[in-house]
Coordinates of C-alpha atoms and ligand atoms in Angstrom, one line a residue:
M1 CA 0.0 0.0 0.0
A2 CA 2.9 2.4 0.8
D3 CA 4.3 1.6 -2.6
L4 CA 1.0 2.5 -4.2
E5 CA 1.0 5.9 -2.3
T6 CA 4.6 6.5 -3.5
F7 CA 3.4 5.8 -7.0
R8 CA 0.5 8.2 -6.6
A9 CA 2.9 10.9 -5.5
E10 CA 5.1 10.3 -8.5
V11 CA 2.1 10.4 -10.9
R12 CA 0.9 13.6 -9.3
D13 CA 4.3 15.3 -9.7
W14 CA 4.6 14.0 -13.3
L15 CA 1.1 15.3 -14.2
A16 CA 1.8 18.7 -12.6
A17 CA 4.9 19.0 -14.8
N18 CA 3.6 17.5 -18.0
Y19 CA -0.2 18.1 -18.4
P20 CA -0.4 21.1 -20.7
A21 CA -2.4 23.9 -19.1
S22 CA -4.0 24.9 -22.4
L23 CA -6.0 21.6 -22.3
N24 CA -8.0 22.7 -19.3
A25 CA -10.7 24.1 -21.5
P26 CA -13.5 21.7 -22.5
M27 CA -12.7 19.4 -25.4
S28 CA -14.9 19.9 -28.5
E29 CA -15.8 16.8 -30.7
D30 CA -13.4 17.9 -33.5
E31 CA -10.5 17.8 -31.0
A32 CA -11.0 14.1 -30.1
P33 CA -7.4 12.7 -30.0
W34 CA -7.7 9.8 -32.4
G35 CA -4.1 10.0 -33.4
G36 CA -2.8 8.4 -36.6
R37 CA -1.2 9.9 -39.7
K38 CA -4.2 11.9 -40.9
M39 CA -5.0 13.5 -37.5
V40 CA -5.2 17.3 -37.7
W41 CA -4.3 18.7 -34.3
K42 CA -6.3 21.9 -33.5
N43 CA -4.2 22.4 -30.4
P44 CA -0.5 21.4 -30.7
D45 CA -0.5 20.8 -26.9
A46 CA -2.9 17.9 -27.4
K47 CA -0.3 16.3 -29.6
L48 CA 2.4 17.0 -27.0
W49 CA 0.2 15.4 -24.3
L50 CA -0.2 12.3 -26.5
E51 CA 3.6 12.2 -27.1
R52 CA 4.3 12.5 -23.4
M53 CA 1.7 9.9 -22.3
G54 CA 2.7 7.6 -25.2
A55 CA 6.4 7.7 -24.3
R56 CA 5.6 6.5 -20.8
G57 CA 3.3 3.8 -22.1
W58 CA 0.4 5.4 -20.1
T59 CA -2.0 5.3 -23.0
A60 CA -2.0 1.5 -22.5
P61 CA -1.0 1.4 -18.8
T62 CA -1.2 -2.3 -18.2
W63 CA 0.3 -3.5 -21.4
P64 CA 3.9 -4.9 -21.0
K65 CA 6.8 -2.5 -21.4
D66 CA 8.3 -4.7 -24.1
Y67 CA 5.5 -3.7 -26.4
G68 CA 5.5 0.0 -25.5
G69 CA 2.9 -0.2 -22.7
G70 CA 3.2 1.2 -19.1
G71 CA 3.8 -2.2 -17.5
L72 CA 1.6 -1.1 -14.5
S73 CA -0.3 -3.5 -12.2
A74 CA -4.1 -3.2 -12.2
E75 CA -3.8 -1.2 -8.9
E76 CA -1.3 1.2 -10.3
A77 CA -3.4 1.7 -13.4
R78 CA -6.4 2.6 -11.2
V79 CA -4.2 5.1 -9.3
L80 CA -3.2 6.6 -12.6
S81 CA -6.8 6.9 -13.8
Q82 CA -7.8 8.4 -10.5
E83 CA -5.1 11.0 -10.7
L84 CA -6.0 11.9 -14.3
A85 CA -9.6 12.2 -13.3
R86 CA -8.6 14.4 -10.3
I87 CA -7.1 17.1 -12.7
H88 CA -9.9 16.5 -15.2
A89 CA -7.3 15.6 -17.8
R90 CA -8.4 15.1 -21.4
P91 CA -7.8 11.7 -22.8
A92 CA -4.4 11.6 -24.4
L93 CA -5.6 9.1 -27.0
M94 CA -8.9 7.6 -28.2
S95 CA -8.1 4.4 -30.1
F96 CA -9.7 1.3 -31.5
G97 CA -6.1 0.0 -31.3
I98 CA -6.1 0.4 -27.5
W99 CA -9.7 -0.6 -26.9
M100 CA -10.1 -3.6 -29.2
L101 CA -7.1 -4.7 -31.3
G102 CA -4.3 -4.5 -28.8
P103 CA -5.8 -6.8 -26.3
V104 CA -6.4 -9.6 -28.9
L105 CA -2.9 -9.1 -30.3
L106 CA -1.5 -9.6 -26.8
E107 CA -3.5 -12.9 -26.7
Y108 CA -3.2 -14.3 -30.2
A109 CA -0.3 -12.6 -32.2
T110 CA 3.2 -13.9 -32.7
E111 CA 6.1 -12.2 -30.9
D112 CA 7.1 -10.4 -34.1
Q113 CA 3.6 -9.1 -34.7
K114 CA 3.3 -7.8 -31.1
R115 CA 6.6 -6.0 -31.5
R116 CA 5.6 -4.6 -34.8
F117 CA 2.0 -3.5 -34.2
L118 CA 1.6 -2.7 -30.5
P119 CA 4.2 0.1 -29.9
P120 CA 2.7 2.4 -32.7
I121 CA -0.8 1.8 -31.1
V122 CA 0.5 3.0 -27.7
R123 CA 2.1 6.1 -29.2
G124 CA -1.0 6.8 -31.3
E125 CA 0.9 6.8 -34.5
I126 CA -1.4 4.4 -36.4
R127 CA -5.1 4.7 -36.3
W128 CA -7.1 1.4 -36.8
C129 CA -10.6 0.7 -38.1
Q130 CA -12.7 -2.4 -37.7
G131 CA -13.7 -4.4 -40.9
Y132 CA -16.4 -6.7 -39.6
S133 CA -19.9 -5.9 -40.9
E134 CA -20.9 -6.4 -44.5
P135 CA -24.1 -5.7 -46.4
G136 CA -25.2 -9.3 -45.8
A137 CA -23.5 -9.9 -42.5
G138 CA -24.2 -7.8 -39.4
S139 CA -25.8 -9.7 -36.6
D140 CA -25.1 -12.9 -38.4
L141 CA -21.5 -11.8 -38.8
A142 CA -20.2 -15.3 -39.6
S143 CA -22.0 -15.1 -43.0
L144 CA -19.3 -12.7 -44.2
Q145 CA -18.3 -13.1 -47.8
T146 CA -15.2 -10.9 -48.2
R147 CA -12.8 -13.4 -49.7
A148 CA -9.1 -13.9 -49.1
E149 CA -7.5 -16.3 -51.6
D150 CA -4.2 -17.9 -50.9
R151 CA -1.7 -16.8 -53.5
G152 CA 1.5 -18.3 -52.1
D153 CA 3.3 -15.5 -50.2
H154 CA 0.2 -13.3 -49.9
F155 CA -3.6 -13.3 -49.7
L156 CA -5.7 -11.6 -52.4
I157 CA -8.7 -9.8 -50.9
N158 CA -11.9 -9.0 -52.6
G159 CA -15.2 -7.9 -51.1
Q160 CA -17.0 -5.1 -49.2
K161 CA -17.4 -4.0 -45.7
V162 CA -20.0 -1.5 -44.4
W163 CA -20.5 0.8 -41.4
T164 CA -16.7 0.8 -41.0
S165 CA -16.4 3.7 -38.5
Y166 CA -13.9 6.3 -39.7
A167 CA -12.4 4.0 -42.4
D168 CA -11.5 7.2 -44.3
Q169 CA -9.5 8.5 -41.4
A170 CA -7.8 5.2 -40.5
D171 CA -4.3 4.1 -41.4
W172 CA -4.8 0.3 -41.0
I173 CA -7.7 -2.1 -40.7
F174 CA -8.3 -5.3 -38.7
C175 CA -10.5 -7.3 -41.0
L176 CA -12.4 -10.6 -41.0
V177 CA -12.1 -12.5 -44.3
R178 CA -13.3 -15.8 -45.7
T179 CA -10.5 -18.2 -46.3
D180 CA -12.6 -21.3 -46.7
T181 CA -15.9 -21.2 -48.5
T182 CA -17.0 -24.8 -47.5
K183 CA -17.4 -23.9 -43.8
K184 CA -19.1 -21.0 -42.0
H185 CA -17.4 -20.1 -38.6
E186 CA -14.3 -22.3 -39.3
G187 CA -13.7 -20.6 -42.7
I188 CA -12.9 -17.1 -41.3
S189 CA -9.5 -15.6 -40.8
F190 CA -8.4 -12.4 -39.0
V191 CA -6.0 -10.2 -41.1
L192 CA -4.4 -6.8 -40.7
F193 CA -3.6 -4.5 -43.6
D194 CA -2.6 -0.9 -44.6
M195 CA -5.5 1.2 -45.8
T196 CA -3.2 2.7 -48.4
S197 CA -2.7 -0.7 -50.1
P198 CA -3.7 -0.5 -53.8
G199 CA -7.3 -1.6 -54.2
V200 CA -8.7 -0.3 -50.9
E201 CA -11.4 2.4 -51.2
A202 CA -13.3 3.9 -48.3
R203 CA -16.4 5.9 -49.2
P204 CA -18.0 7.9 -46.4
I205 CA -21.7 7.4 -45.8
K206 CA -23.4 10.8 -45.3
L207 CA -25.9 10.7 -42.5
I208 CA -29.0 13.0 -42.1
S209 CA -27.0 15.0 -39.5
G210 CA -24.5 15.9 -42.3
S211 CA -21.7 14.0 -40.6
S212 CA -20.0 10.9 -42.0
P213 CA -18.8 8.7 -39.2
F214 CA -19.1 5.5 -41.2
C215 CA -17.8 4.2 -44.6
E216 CA -18.5 1.6 -47.1
T217 CA -15.1 0.0 -47.6
F218 CA -14.3 -1.8 -50.8
F219 CA -11.4 -4.3 -51.5
D220 CA -10.4 -4.9 -55.1
N221 CA -7.6 -7.4 -55.5
V222 CA -5.8 -6.1 -52.3
K223 CA -2.5 -7.9 -51.7
V224 CA -1.9 -8.7 -48.0
P225 CA 1.4 -10.4 -47.0
K226 CA 0.8 -13.6 -45.1
D227 CA 2.7 -12.5 -42.0
Q228 CA -0.3 -10.2 -41.4
L229 CA -2.6 -13.1 -40.6
V230 CA -3.2 -13.1 -36.9
G231 CA -3.7 -16.5 -35.3
K232 CA -4.4 -19.6 -37.3
L233 CA -5.7 -19.8 -40.9
N234 CA -9.5 -20.3 -40.6
G235 CA -9.1 -19.6 -36.8
G236 CA -10.3 -16.0 -37.0
W237 CA -13.8 -16.5 -35.5
E238 CA -12.4 -17.1 -32.0
I239 CA -10.4 -13.9 -32.3
A240 CA -13.3 -12.0 -33.7
K241 CA -15.6 -13.0 -30.8
R242 CA -12.9 -12.2 -28.3
L243 CA -12.4 -8.7 -29.8
L244 CA -16.2 -8.1 -29.6
Q245 CA -16.0 -8.8 -25.9
Y246 CA -13.3 -6.2 -25.5
E247 CA -15.4 -3.8 -27.7
R248 CA -18.5 -4.4 -25.5
Q249 CA -16.5 -4.0 -22.4
N250 CA -15.2 -0.7 -23.6
I251 CA -18.5 0.6 -24.8
S252 CA -20.0 -0.2 -21.5
A253 CA -17.3 1.6 -19.6
G254 CA -18.5 4.8 -21.1
G255 CA -17.2 4.5 -24.7
F256 CA -20.4 5.7 -26.3
G257 CA -19.6 8.5 -28.7
G258 CA -21.2 12.0 -28.9
G259 CA -21.9 13.0 -25.2
A260 CA -22.8 16.6 -24.7
G261 CA -21.1 16.6 -21.3
L262 CA -24.3 17.7 -19.5
E263 CA -25.5 16.3 -16.1
L264 CA -29.1 15.2 -16.1
E265 CA -30.0 16.6 -12.7
E266 CA -28.5 20.0 -13.4
V267 CA -30.2 20.2 -16.8
A268 CA -33.6 19.3 -15.2
K269 CA -33.1 21.9 -12.4
G270 CA -32.1 24.5 -14.9
Y271 CA -35.0 24.0 -17.4
V272 CA -37.9 22.7 -15.3
G273 CA -37.0 24.8 -12.2
L274 CA -37.5 24.1 -8.5
R275 CA -40.6 24.2 -6.2
A276 CA -40.0 24.0 -2.4
G277 CA -36.4 22.9 -3.1
K278 CA -37.5 20.0 -5.3
L279 CA -37.8 19.6 -9.1
A280 CA -41.1 21.3 -10.0
D281 CA -42.4 18.3 -12.1
A282 CA -43.1 15.5 -9.7
D283 CA -43.5 12.8 -12.3
L284 CA -40.2 13.7 -14.0
R285 CA -38.5 14.0 -10.6
A286 CA -39.5 10.4 -9.8
R287 CA -38.2 9.1 -13.1
I288 CA -34.9 10.9 -12.8
A289 CA -34.5 9.5 -9.3
A290 CA -35.2 6.0 -10.6
H291 CA -32.7 6.6 -13.4
K292 CA -30.1 7.8 -11.0
M293 CA -30.5 4.7 -8.8
D294 CA -30.2 2.4 -11.9
A295 CA -27.1 4.4 -13.0
K296 CA -25.5 4.0 -9.6
A297 CA -26.2 0.3 -9.4
F298 CA -24.9 -0.1 -12.9
A299 CA -21.6 1.8 -12.1
L300 CA -21.1 -0.5 -9.1
T301 CA -21.8 -3.6 -11.3
V302 CA -19.3 -2.4 -13.9
R303 CA -16.6 -2.0 -11.2
R304 CA -17.3 -5.5 -9.9
A305 CA -17.2 -7.0 -13.4
E306 CA -13.9 -5.2 -14.2
T307 CA -12.3 -6.6 -11.1
E308 CA -13.6 -10.1 -12.0
S309 CA -12.5 -9.8 -15.6
K310 CA -9.0 -8.7 -14.5
A311 CA -8.8 -11.7 -12.2
A312 CA -9.9 -13.9 -15.0
K313 CA -7.5 -12.2 -17.5
G314 CA -10.1 -10.7 -19.8
P315 CA -13.8 -10.3 -20.2
S316 CA -16.3 -13.1 -20.4
P317 CA -19.5 -13.4 -22.4
A318 CA -21.2 -11.9 -19.4
V319 CA -20.0 -8.5 -20.7
S320 CA -23.1 -8.7 -23.0
I321 CA -25.2 -8.1 -19.9
I322 CA -23.3 -4.9 -19.2
K323 CA -23.4 -3.8 -22.9
Y324 CA -27.1 -4.3 -23.0
A325 CA -27.7 -2.4 -19.8
A326 CA -25.3 0.4 -20.7
A327 CA -27.1 1.0 -24.0
S328 CA -30.5 1.1 -22.4
L329 CA -29.3 3.4 -19.6
N330 CA -27.6 5.8 -21.9
Q331 CA -30.6 6.0 -24.2
A332 CA -32.9 6.5 -21.2
K333 CA -30.7 9.3 -19.9
H334 CA -30.8 11.2 -23.2
E335 CA -34.6 10.8 -23.4
L336 CA -35.0 12.3 -19.9
M337 CA -32.6 15.0 -20.8
L338 CA -34.6 16.0 -23.9
E339 CA -37.9 15.8 -21.9
A340 CA -36.5 18.2 -19.3
M341 CA -35.2 20.6 -21.9
G342 CA -38.6 20.8 -23.7
T343 CA -38.4 22.6 -27.0
K344 CA -34.9 23.7 -26.2
G345 CA -33.9 20.1 -26.7
L346 CA -35.0 20.1 -30.3
G347 CA -32.6 22.6 -31.8
W348 CA -30.4 21.7 -34.8
D349 CA -28.7 25.0 -35.6
G350 CA -29.4 28.7 -35.5
E351 CA -29.2 31.4 -32.9
G352 CA -32.2 30.3 -30.8
F353 CA -30.3 27.6 -29.2
A354 CA -27.2 27.5 -27.0
P355 CA -24.2 25.4 -28.3
E356 CA -24.7 22.8 -25.5
E357 CA -28.4 22.5 -26.4
I358 CA -27.6 21.7 -30.0
R359 CA -24.9 19.2 -28.8
E360 CA -27.5 17.5 -26.6
T361 CA -30.0 17.1 -29.5
R362 CA -27.2 15.4 -31.5
A363 CA -26.1 13.3 -28.5
W364 CA -29.7 12.1 -28.1
L365 CA -29.8 11.1 -31.8
R366 CA -26.3 9.5 -31.5
S367 CA -27.5 7.4 -28.6
K368 CA -30.0 5.6 -30.9
G369 CA -27.0 3.7 -32.3
N370 CA -26.0 2.4 -28.8
S371 CA -28.3 -0.6 -29.1
I372 CA -26.8 -1.4 -32.5
E373 CA -23.0 -0.8 -32.3
G374 CA -20.8 -3.7 -31.0
G375 CA -23.7 -6.1 -31.6
T376 CA -27.4 -5.2 -31.2
S377 CA -29.3 -5.5 -27.9
E378 CA -31.3 -8.4 -29.3
V379 CA -28.0 -10.2 -30.3
N380 CA -26.6 -9.5 -26.8
L381 CA -29.7 -11.0 -25.3
N382 CA -29.1 -14.1 -27.4
V383 CA -25.5 -14.3 -26.2
I384 CA -26.7 -14.0 -22.6
A385 CA -29.3 -16.7 -23.1
K386 CA -26.9 -19.1 -24.8
R387 CA -23.4 -18.5 -23.4
V388 CA -24.2 -17.0 -20.0
L389 CA -27.4 -18.8 -18.9
G390 CA -26.7 -21.9 -21.1
L391 CA -30.3 -22.0 -22.3
L392 CA -29.4 -23.4 -25.7
D393 CA -26.8 -25.9 -26.5
H394 CA -25.2 -24.6 -29.8
Q395 CA -23.3 -21.6 -31.3
Ligands
FAD401 C1 -22.4 3.7 -34.2 C2 -22.1 2.4 -34.9 C3 -20.8 2.1 -35.3 C4 -20.4 1.0 -36.0 N1 -19.1 0.8 -36.3 C5 -18.8 -0.4 -37.0 C6 -17.4 -0.6 -37.3 O1 -16.5 0.2 -37.1 N2 -17.1 -1.7 -38.0 C7 -18.0 -2.7 -38.3 O2 -17.7 -3.7 -38.9 N3 -19.4 -2.5 -38.0 C8 -19.8 -1.3 -37.4 N4 -21.1 -1.1 -37.1 C9 -22.1 -2.0 -37.5 C10 -22.7 -2.9 -36.5 O3 -21.8 -3.8 -36.0 C11 -24.0 -3.6 -37.1 O4 -24.9 -2.5 -37.5 C12 -24.7 -4.5 -36.1 O5 -23.9 -5.6 -35.9 C13 -26.0 -5.0 -36.7 O6 -25.9 -5.5 -38.0 P1 -26.9 -4.9 -39.1 O7 -26.8 -3.4 -39.1 O8 -26.6 -5.7 -40.4 O9 -28.4 -5.3 -38.7 P2 -29.1 -6.7 -38.8 O10 -28.2 -7.8 -38.4 O11 -29.7 -6.8 -40.2 O12 -30.2 -6.6 -37.8 C14 -31.5 -5.9 -38.0 C15 -32.4 -6.1 -36.8 O13 -32.7 -7.5 -36.6 C16 -32.4 -7.9 -35.3 N5 -31.8 -9.3 -35.4 C17 -30.9 -9.8 -36.2 N6 -30.7 -11.1 -35.9 C18 -31.4 -11.4 -34.8 C19 -31.5 -12.6 -34.0 N7 -30.8 -13.7 -34.3 N8 -32.3 -12.5 -33.0 C20 -33.0 -11.4 -32.6 N9 -32.9 -10.3 -33.4 C21 -32.1 -10.3 -34.5 C22 -31.3 -7.0 -34.9 O14 -31.2 -6.9 -33.5 C23 -31.7 -5.7 -35.5 O15 -32.7 -5.0 -34.7 C24 -21.4 0.1 -36.4 C25 -22.8 0.4 -36.1 C26 -23.1 1.5 -35.4 C27 -24.6 1.8 -35.1

């Protein structure tokens, strides 16, 4: 324990000397530190912050030092995140590489692959995207048809992915491909490749909001060296499922995009007003109180599950319960928020609305995707039924 307190003091000193003061202002969405070669840094201090945190391996605190990580124990990593929260530090890096790919590389990759791919993830030099969904393979992901043919020293990849978040901004992709057409789950492999490879095209999908967070991603005779296959040939399904567990765990731990940074209770007090020291709308008050209790119980459950998953060296299928609950809670919060704001919660642009009101309208719309991304709520209920409760005895 004394060691941990020494570590806390060291972290505090380091943060005092290294966290750039200019980052104390709230972070806007276009400042999100995704890193990678295409990142345009609005504030050079955000880049400096990433470089400093990356050099210590603190963007991936528990990964081994050999692969660029911080080499911290789970307890030390908790101290680090407490100290970062204490000074309201911005994230140094937001990264599919840290949240999803890195953990499976640590489990399944060869030593050479770990040394090649993990350090640039930690330093935020390479931005990754996730090539899973296809037009005919979403919930039934194992129906995927993107084909990888064995051409001796390389695979030749042809096919299409869809809903590939930020594919147009990414440097590399982790991608599920079919390497055996005679089998379903056992015919899938997990490969990594550079998005600048000839034959890769990412076309942004424009949403009604005007933004384009997703792409259709096309592969036309893309050559991928064989040493970029992770795990066994036709053994990709196991890795794919494992990665989804990490994705669901991360989403549940607060990784839903598009938050407006508003507190439900404060918003309700501000817009609805108080009567005798209580929220003036009794019905809304009761529902906000119920939501707060659910949110508190959920936060405690997440903490317990995190401890259990660390003890078990990784998440279990039970993370589907958390993902399901996290999606429902986040959507319920935004519904309550909008209800409290009344017509002020329906702004899109223009001068009649404050910037945070417009951000909240967009965050409410963004929350609709929470029950779809990382596997839909219905699919997660199926996983819970089959793999957690053992109600059905097949895949
Ligand atoms: C914000 C966001 C980001 C995303 N980012 C990525 C990304 O980066 N990379 C990527 O590969 N994909 C990404 N996706 C795609 C996502 O993984 C898929 O949308 C999701 O898996 C569902 O697939 P689908 O859209 O094809 O819907 P479908 O599978 O067609 O499902 C349609 C409906 O049928 C229901 N359904 C389907 N099968 C069953 C069943 N067996 N039992 C009960 N109900 C069922 C579903 O729950 C859903 O309501 C993203 C999606 C969102 C919303």
